[in-house]
Short mmCIF file of C-alpha atoms in Angstrom, two decimals:
data_model
loop_
_atom_site.label_atom_id
_atom_site.label_comp_id
_atom_site.label_asym_id
_atom_site.label_seq_id
_atom_site.Cartn_x
_atom_site.Cartn_y
_atom_site.Cartn_z
CA UNK H 28 -0.02 0.00 -0.03
CA UNK H 29 1.46 3.32 -1.00
CA UNK H 30 1.44 5.99 1.67
CA UNK H 31 0.10 9.46 0.74
CA UNK H 32 2.09 12.57 1.54
CA UNK H 33 5.40 12.73 3.23
CA UNK H 34 6.85 9.67 4.99
CA UNK H 35 9.53 9.82 7.66
CA UNK H 36 11.66 6.80 8.53
CA UNK H 37 12.14 6.72 12.31
CA UNK H 38 14.06 4.66 14.89
CA UNK H 39 12.20 3.19 17.89
CA UNK H 40 13.76 5.85 20.08
CA UNK H 41 12.80 8.93 17.92
CA UNK H 42 9.68 10.93 18.53
CA UNK H 43 7.13 10.80 15.76
CA UNK H 44 6.40 13.74 13.45
CA UNK H 45 3.41 16.03 13.78
CA UNK H 46 3.20 16.78 10.05
CA UNK H 47 3.94 13.50 8.25
CA UNK H 48 3.53 9.75 8.46
CA UNK H 49 6.23 7.96 10.46
CA UNK H 50 7.35 4.42 9.57
CA UNK H 51 9.18 2.69 12.43
CA UNK H 52 10.91 -0.69 12.09
CA UNK H 53 10.90 -2.61 15.43
CA UNK H 54 14.27 -3.71 16.77
CA UNK H 55 15.26 -5.85 19.76
CA UNK H 56 14.74 -2.94 22.18
CA UNK H 57 10.99 -2.73 21.43
CA UNK H 58 10.13 -6.34 20.47
CA UNK H 59 7.69 -7.91 22.88
CA UNK H 60 6.22 -4.57 23.99
CA UNK H 61 2.48 -3.81 23.62
CA UNK H 62 1.67 -1.46 20.76
CA UNK H 63 -0.16 1.03 23.05
CA UNK H 64 2.79 1.27 25.44
CA UNK H 65 5.16 1.70 22.53
CA UNK H 66 3.11 4.49 21.06
CA UNK H 67 2.90 6.25 24.43
CA UNK H 68 6.66 6.30 24.41
CA UNK H 69 7.35 7.53 20.90
CA UNK H 70 4.33 9.95 20.85
CA UNK H 71 5.60 11.95 23.85
CA UNK H 72 3.11 14.31 25.41
CA UNK H 73 0.22 12.95 23.43
CA UNK H 74 -2.87 12.08 25.60
CA UNK H 75 -3.52 8.36 26.08
CA UNK H 76 -7.13 8.84 24.82
CA UNK H 77 -5.70 10.04 21.44
CA UNK H 78 -3.33 7.06 21.28
CA UNK H 79 -6.24 4.66 21.66
CA UNK H 80 -8.41 6.64 19.22
CA UNK H 81 -5.85 6.30 16.36
CA UNK H 82 -5.50 2.60 17.18
CA UNK H 83 -9.25 2.02 17.04
CA UNK H 84 -9.63 4.00 13.83
CA UNK H 85 -6.94 1.92 12.07
CA UNK H 86 -4.69 4.94 11.43
CA UNK H 87 -1.89 3.00 13.16
CA UNK H 88 -0.90 -0.04 11.02
CA UNK H 89 1.57 -2.95 11.65
CA UNK H 90 2.85 -4.63 8.52
CA UNK H 91 0.00 -2.84 6.60
CA UNK H 92 -2.69 -4.34 8.82
CA UNK H 93 -4.89 -3.12 11.70
CA UNK H 94 -4.02 -4.23 15.25
CA UNK H 95 -5.67 -3.68 18.63
CA UNK H 96 -4.08 -2.11 21.67
CA UNK H 97 -3.02 -5.43 23.16
CA UNK H 98 -0.93 -6.46 20.11
CA UNK H 99 2.68 -7.27 21.02
CA UNK H 100 5.36 -6.00 18.63
CA UNK H 101 7.71 -8.51 17.03
CA UNK H 102 11.24 -7.94 15.74
CA UNK H 103 11.09 -6.63 12.22
CA UNK H 104 7.50 -5.31 12.42
CA UNK H 105 6.93 -2.14 10.36
CA UNK H 106 4.72 0.32 12.30
CA UNK H 107 2.92 3.14 10.46
CA UNK H 108 2.06 6.09 12.76
CA UNK H 109 -0.04 8.93 11.33
CA UNK H 110 0.82 12.62 11.81
CA UNK H 111 0.07 13.52 15.45
CA UNK H 112 -1.74 16.83 15.44
CA UNK H 113 -2.56 17.44 19.07
CA UNK H 114 -2.45 20.93 20.60
CA UNK H 115 0.60 21.59 22.71
CA UNK H 116 2.08 18.14 22.00
CA UNK H 117 5.29 19.77 20.75
CA UNK H 118 5.68 21.75 23.90
CA UNK H 119 5.21 18.59 25.96
CA UNK H 120 8.03 16.95 24.03
CA UNK H 121 10.43 19.60 25.18
CA UNK H 122 9.16 19.96 28.74
CA UNK H 123 11.91 19.11 31.19
CA UNK H 124 11.35 15.88 33.06
CA UNK H 125 11.87 16.41 36.83
CA UNK H 126 14.47 14.40 38.66
CA UNK H 127 13.23 11.12 40.14
CA UNK H 128 13.26 10.22 43.79
CA UNK H 129 12.05 6.68 44.45
CA UNK H 130 13.01 4.22 47.10
CA UNK H 131 14.87 1.22 45.66
CA UNK H 132 13.94 -2.18 47.04
CA UNK H 133 16.22 -4.19 44.74
CA UNK H 134 18.47 -3.68 41.77
CA UNK H 135 20.93 -5.73 39.72
CA UNK H 136 21.91 -5.76 36.00
CA UNK H 137 18.57 -7.44 35.02
CA UNK H 138 15.87 -5.63 37.02
CA UNK H 139 14.92 -2.69 39.23
CA UNK H 140 12.28 -2.75 41.97
CA UNK H 141 11.09 0.43 43.56
CA UNK H 142 8.55 1.53 46.14
CA UNK H 143 6.14 3.81 44.09
CA UNK H 144 4.40 6.57 46.11
CA UNK H 145 0.73 7.27 45.67
CA UNK H 146 -0.20 10.06 43.23
CA UNK H 147 2.49 9.26 40.65
CA UNK H 148 1.53 7.70 37.33
CA UNK H 149 3.73 4.89 36.02
CA UNK H 150 3.91 6.55 32.60
CA UNK H 151 2.82 9.73 30.84
CA UNK H 152 -0.48 10.12 29.00
CA UNK H 153 -4.13 11.16 29.73
CA UNK H 154 -3.11 14.63 30.87
CA UNK H 155 0.04 13.37 32.64
CA UNK H 156 3.23 14.78 31.00
CA UNK H 157 5.54 12.15 32.62
CA UNK H 158 5.47 9.35 34.97
CA UNK H 159 7.81 6.92 36.75
CA UNK H 160 9.31 5.47 33.57
CA UNK H 161 10.06 8.87 32.08
CA UNK H 162 11.61 10.09 35.32
CA UNK H 163 13.78 6.99 35.65
CA UNK H 164 14.98 7.23 32.03
CA UNK H 165 15.80 10.91 32.55
CA UNK H 166 17.77 10.03 35.71
CA UNK H 167 19.61 7.25 33.92
CA UNK H 168 20.47 8.61 30.45
CA UNK H 169 23.11 5.89 30.09
CA UNK H 170 20.64 3.07 30.41
CA UNK H 171 20.20 1.20 27.11
CA UNK H 172 16.93 -0.43 28.15
CA UNK H 173 14.43 0.27 30.89
CA UNK H 174 10.83 -0.89 30.67
CA UNK H 175 7.89 -1.38 33.03
CA UNK H 176 7.19 -5.02 33.78
CA UNK H 177 3.74 -4.34 35.09
CA UNK H 178 1.59 -1.31 36.12
CA UNK H 179 0.17 0.22 39.21
CA UNK H 180 -2.72 2.72 39.12
CA UNK H 181 -1.72 6.29 39.80
CA UNK H 182 -3.18 6.41 43.28
CA UNK H 183 -1.84 2.95 44.23
CA UNK H 184 1.46 2.81 46.14
CA UNK H 185 3.96 0.04 46.54
CA UNK H 186 6.16 -2.48 44.76
CA UNK H 187 6.79 -1.67 41.06
CA UNK H 188 9.20 -3.68 38.96
CA UNK H 189 11.14 -2.62 35.86
CA UNK H 190 13.30 -4.64 33.50
CA UNK H 191 16.80 -3.54 32.50
CA UNK H 192 17.19 -6.11 29.70
CA UNK H 193 14.84 -7.36 26.98
CA UNK H 194 15.38 -10.98 28.03
CA UNK H 195 14.40 -10.16 31.58
CA UNK H 196 11.25 -8.40 30.45
CA UNK H 197 10.21 -11.36 28.30
CA UNK H 198 10.87 -13.77 31.17
CA UNK H 199 8.96 -11.72 33.71
CA UNK H 200 6.05 -11.26 31.37
CA UNK H 201 5.92 -15.05 30.88
CA UNK H 202 5.79 -15.52 34.68
CA UNK H 203 2.85 -13.13 34.84
CA UNK H 204 1.00 -14.90 32.02
CA UNK H 205 1.61 -18.31 33.62
CA UNK H 206 0.42 -16.98 37.00
CA UNK H 207 3.82 -17.76 38.59
CA UNK H 208 4.21 -14.28 40.11
CA UNK H 209 2.55 -13.72 43.55
CA UNK H 210 1.20 -10.17 43.94
CA UNK H 211 -0.31 -9.08 47.27
CA UNK H 212 -1.97 -5.74 48.08
CA UNK H 213 -3.43 -4.15 51.25
CA UNK H 214 -6.83 -2.49 50.80
CA UNK H 215 -8.89 -0.76 53.49
CA UNK H 216 -12.60 -0.85 52.58
CA UNK H 217 -15.88 0.63 53.84
CA UNK H 218 -18.61 -1.78 54.75
CA UNK H 219 -19.21 -4.97 56.67
CA UNK H 220 -17.27 -8.13 55.98
CA UNK H 221 -19.95 -10.82 56.00
CA UNK H 222 -19.62 -13.35 58.81
CA UNK H 223 -20.36 -16.32 56.56
CA UNK H 224 -17.38 -15.51 54.40
CA UNK H 225 -14.98 -16.63 57.21
CA UNK H 226 -11.62 -14.99 56.69
CA UNK H 227 -11.23 -15.68 52.95
CA UNK H 228 -13.43 -14.75 50.00
CA UNK H 229 -12.73 -15.58 46.36
CA UNK H 230 -14.30 -13.40 43.63
CA UNK H 231 -14.44 -14.66 40.03
CA UNK H 232 -16.49 -12.03 38.34
CA UNK H 233 -15.64 -11.29 34.66
CA UNK H 234 -14.57 -7.81 33.97
CA UNK H 235 -15.24 -5.56 30.95
CA UNK H 236 -13.15 -2.54 30.07
CA UNK H 237 -14.75 0.45 28.32
CA UNK H 238 -14.05 4.10 27.65
CA UNK H 239 -16.02 7.18 28.77
CA UNK H 240 -16.76 9.85 26.08
CA UNK H 241 -13.64 11.79 27.22
CA UNK H 242 -11.48 8.71 26.69
CA UNK H 243 -11.02 7.77 30.37
CA UNK H 244 -10.99 4.05 31.15
CA UNK H 245 -13.60 2.38 33.24
CA UNK H 246 -14.17 -1.24 34.15
CA UNK H 247 -17.38 -3.05 35.18
CA UNK H 248 -18.49 -6.60 36.07
CA UNK H 249 -20.11 -8.03 32.94
CA UNK H 250 -21.01 -11.68 32.01
CA UNK H 251 -19.14 -11.54 28.70
CA UNK H 252 -16.06 -9.85 30.22
CA UNK H 253 -12.61 -11.28 30.66
CA UNK H 254 -12.18 -14.00 33.31
CA UNK H 255 -10.92 -12.39 36.54
CA UNK H 256 -9.99 -13.88 39.90
CA UNK H 257 -9.10 -12.19 43.14
CA UNK H 258 -8.80 -13.74 46.62
CA UNK H 259 -9.47 -11.46 49.57
CA UNK H 260 -8.16 -12.35 53.07
CA UNK H 261 -9.46 -10.54 56.18
CA UNK H 262 -6.63 -8.95 58.10
CA UNK H 263 -8.64 -6.88 60.62
CA UNK H 264 -11.93 -5.18 60.92
CA UNK H 265 -13.71 -2.40 62.85
CA UNK H 266 -17.26 -1.05 62.73
CA UNK H 267 -17.94 -0.13 59.07
CA UNK H 268 -14.33 -0.83 57.96
CA UNK H 269 -12.07 -3.75 57.19
CA UNK H 270 -8.45 -4.13 56.26
CA UNK H 271 -8.03 -6.82 53.61
CA UNK H 272 -5.15 -8.55 51.79
CA UNK H 273 -5.89 -8.92 48.06
CA UNK H 274 -4.16 -11.81 46.17
CA UNK H 275 -4.29 -11.37 42.34
CA UNK H 276 -4.79 -14.52 40.30
CA UNK H 277 -5.36 -12.54 37.15
CA UNK H 278 -4.15 -9.01 36.36
CA UNK H 279 -7.04 -7.03 34.82
CA UNK H 280 -7.28 -3.31 34.83
CA UNK H 281 -8.72 -2.01 38.13
CA UNK H 282 -9.46 -5.61 39.13
CA UNK H 283 -9.21 -5.20 42.88
CA UNK H 284 -11.11 -2.01 42.92
CA UNK H 285 -14.03 -3.27 40.84
CA UNK H 286 -14.23 -6.66 42.61
CA UNK H 287 -14.46 -4.95 45.96
CA UNK H 288 -16.99 -2.43 44.82
CA UNK H 289 -19.04 -5.38 43.46
CA UNK H 290 -18.95 -6.96 46.98
CA UNK H 291 -20.28 -3.71 48.42
CA UNK H 292 -16.88 -2.98 49.97
CA UNK H 293 -15.50 0.01 48.13
CA UNK H 294 -11.92 1.01 48.77
CA UNK H 295 -11.39 4.10 50.90
CA UNK H 296 -10.54 7.06 48.73
CA UNK H 297 -11.28 5.37 45.41
CA UNK H 298 -12.33 8.28 43.14
CA UNK H 299 -13.68 5.99 40.36
CA UNK H 300 -15.48 3.13 42.12
CA UNK H 301 -15.71 4.29 45.71
CA UNK H 302 -18.13 6.00 48.09
CA UNK H 303 -17.70 9.56 46.87
CA UNK H 304 -19.49 11.22 49.83
CA UNK H 305 -17.39 9.25 52.35
CA UNK H 306 -14.16 9.98 50.46
CA UNK H 307 -14.96 13.71 50.69
CA UNK H 308 -15.66 13.47 54.38
CA UNK H 309 -12.49 11.57 55.15
CA UNK H 310 -10.38 14.02 53.16
CA UNK H 311 -11.55 17.04 55.19
CA UNK H 312 -8.98 18.77 57.42
CA UNK H 313 -8.82 17.26 60.89
CA UNK H 314 -11.13 14.39 60.00
CA UNK H 315 -11.04 11.48 62.37
CA UNK H 316 -10.33 9.02 60.84
CA UNK H 317 -8.92 10.92 57.87
CA UNK H 318 -7.24 9.95 54.61
CA UNK H 319 -6.66 12.00 51.44
CA UNK H 320 -5.63 9.13 49.13
CA UNK H 321 -6.89 5.76 47.98
CA UNK H 322 -5.95 3.00 50.45
CA UNK H 323 -4.55 0.47 48.05
CA UNK H 324 -0.98 -0.58 48.53
CA UNK H 325 1.03 -3.24 46.61
CA UNK H 326 2.98 -4.47 49.62
CA UNK H 327 4.49 -7.73 48.37
CA UNK H 328 5.75 -9.30 45.11
CA UNK H 329 7.18 -12.82 44.87
CA UNK H 330 8.85 -14.14 41.68
CA UNK H 331 11.65 -16.10 40.16
CA UNK H 332 14.70 -14.15 39.15
CA UNK H 333 14.73 -14.01 35.33
CA UNK H 334 18.43 -14.96 35.05
CA UNK H 335 19.42 -16.92 38.18
CA UNK H 336 16.23 -18.77 38.94
CA UNK H 337 16.35 -17.74 42.59
CA UNK H 338 13.12 -17.08 44.43
CA UNK H 339 12.82 -13.42 45.33
CA UNK H 340 10.33 -11.65 47.53
CA UNK H 341 10.08 -7.83 47.77
CA UNK H 342 8.01 -5.90 50.31
CA UNK H 343 7.16 -2.24 50.61
CA UNK H 344 6.07 -1.05 54.06
CA UNK H 345 2.65 0.46 54.50
CA UNK H 346 2.90 4.32 53.93
CA UNK H 347 2.72 6.56 56.96
CA UNK H 348 -0.70 8.05 56.04
CA UNK H 349 -2.20 4.54 55.70
CA UNK H 350 -0.68 3.46 59.02
CA UNK H 351 -2.15 6.55 60.64
CA UNK H 352 -5.58 5.83 59.29
CA UNK H 353 -5.42 2.24 60.63
CA UNK H 354 -4.30 3.53 64.04
CA UNK H 355 -7.21 5.94 64.06
CA UNK H 356 -9.67 3.11 63.23
CA UNK H 357 -8.17 0.96 65.94
CA UNK H 358 -8.24 3.79 68.41
CA UNK H 359 -4.65 3.37 69.37
CA UNK H 360 -1.68 5.76 69.18
CA UNK H 361 0.64 3.24 67.50
CA UNK H 362 0.60 1.90 64.03
CA UNK H 363 2.30 -0.98 62.23
CA UNK H 364 0.57 -3.91 63.94
CA UNK H 365 -0.50 -5.17 60.53
CA UNK H 366 2.93 -5.18 58.89
CA UNK H 367 4.09 -8.49 57.51
CA UNK H 368 7.27 -10.25 58.44
CA UNK H 369 10.32 -9.35 56.36
CA UNK H 370 12.13 -12.62 57.07
CA UNK H 371 11.61 -14.12 53.56
CA UNK H 372 12.34 -10.91 51.70
CA UNK H 373 15.57 -10.58 49.68
CA UNK H 374 16.26 -6.84 49.56
CA UNK H 375 19.45 -4.88 49.17
CA UNK H 376 18.45 -2.00 51.40
CA UNK H 377 16.45 1.03 50.44
CA UNK H 378 18.10 3.97 48.73
CA UNK H 379 16.94 7.00 46.74
CA UNK H 380 17.19 7.13 42.98
#
């Protein structure tokens, strides 16, 4: 198929053009990456909603064919990207990326594991100029390869893993697909944990992802949705509240948040699926108890090292504001009674990046 107008040949690290078609041949550094994530990287500053729009419309082509957002790029693929004409996109390209400051839980030549704070997106897009990955790349200009292994929602804190080599990324993605990676979260919810559930409740409600008119993602329980499985373990409870451990068996978008809302146990501070009136009351100054964020924290990640085969476990302590909220619920001055043992965790000490 002959392209109309100007065509620009680009490398996988070059930003796309705003006035002509870009043709990008995929090399080893981009092979295995999802097309939507790849486009978010090369179309710097372009809203995520626009990226998904040009994918849905077929303006983005791979080897002259249409692909969906989940398509994984292969070595040698030829990607056609249309001219990106979005207001202020050019200014976003040149906007300076602030220096990163994240606590490191583990690092070697294959992988990097950090403790992500709440309120920081993992990557730019949807009105976010830059996220964790952009900040880390800016802080490490000498790094030849650095990619997110998985995602955390912007308001979720905790363990986040990145790959420093393509082979490590492929191996870790395979562990995720084969359900060999153990991900655990803490969530504080509003509502009553039913007595007939005991201390463990499995939820297997299928989830469907859709877009609002403004391009924002939402997820709902729907019979023809993707199979989804979460196990919730009761850690502690108080009148109208409960602290739960969530164990992911699948990794769907907003899975924990939607499954808990479906149970009638919305996560405290969840601005998409939570109790909005309660969230507002808890966020007021001097509220008791009070919390100004979503109480969802990825506290533990267990996996096999992609190169050595060793079993590794990483833990991120509960943030101070979440500890304080639990202490207020418990009516005690101290916090930290719900922290898990660190005895199995292989960490190399926390340091700032």
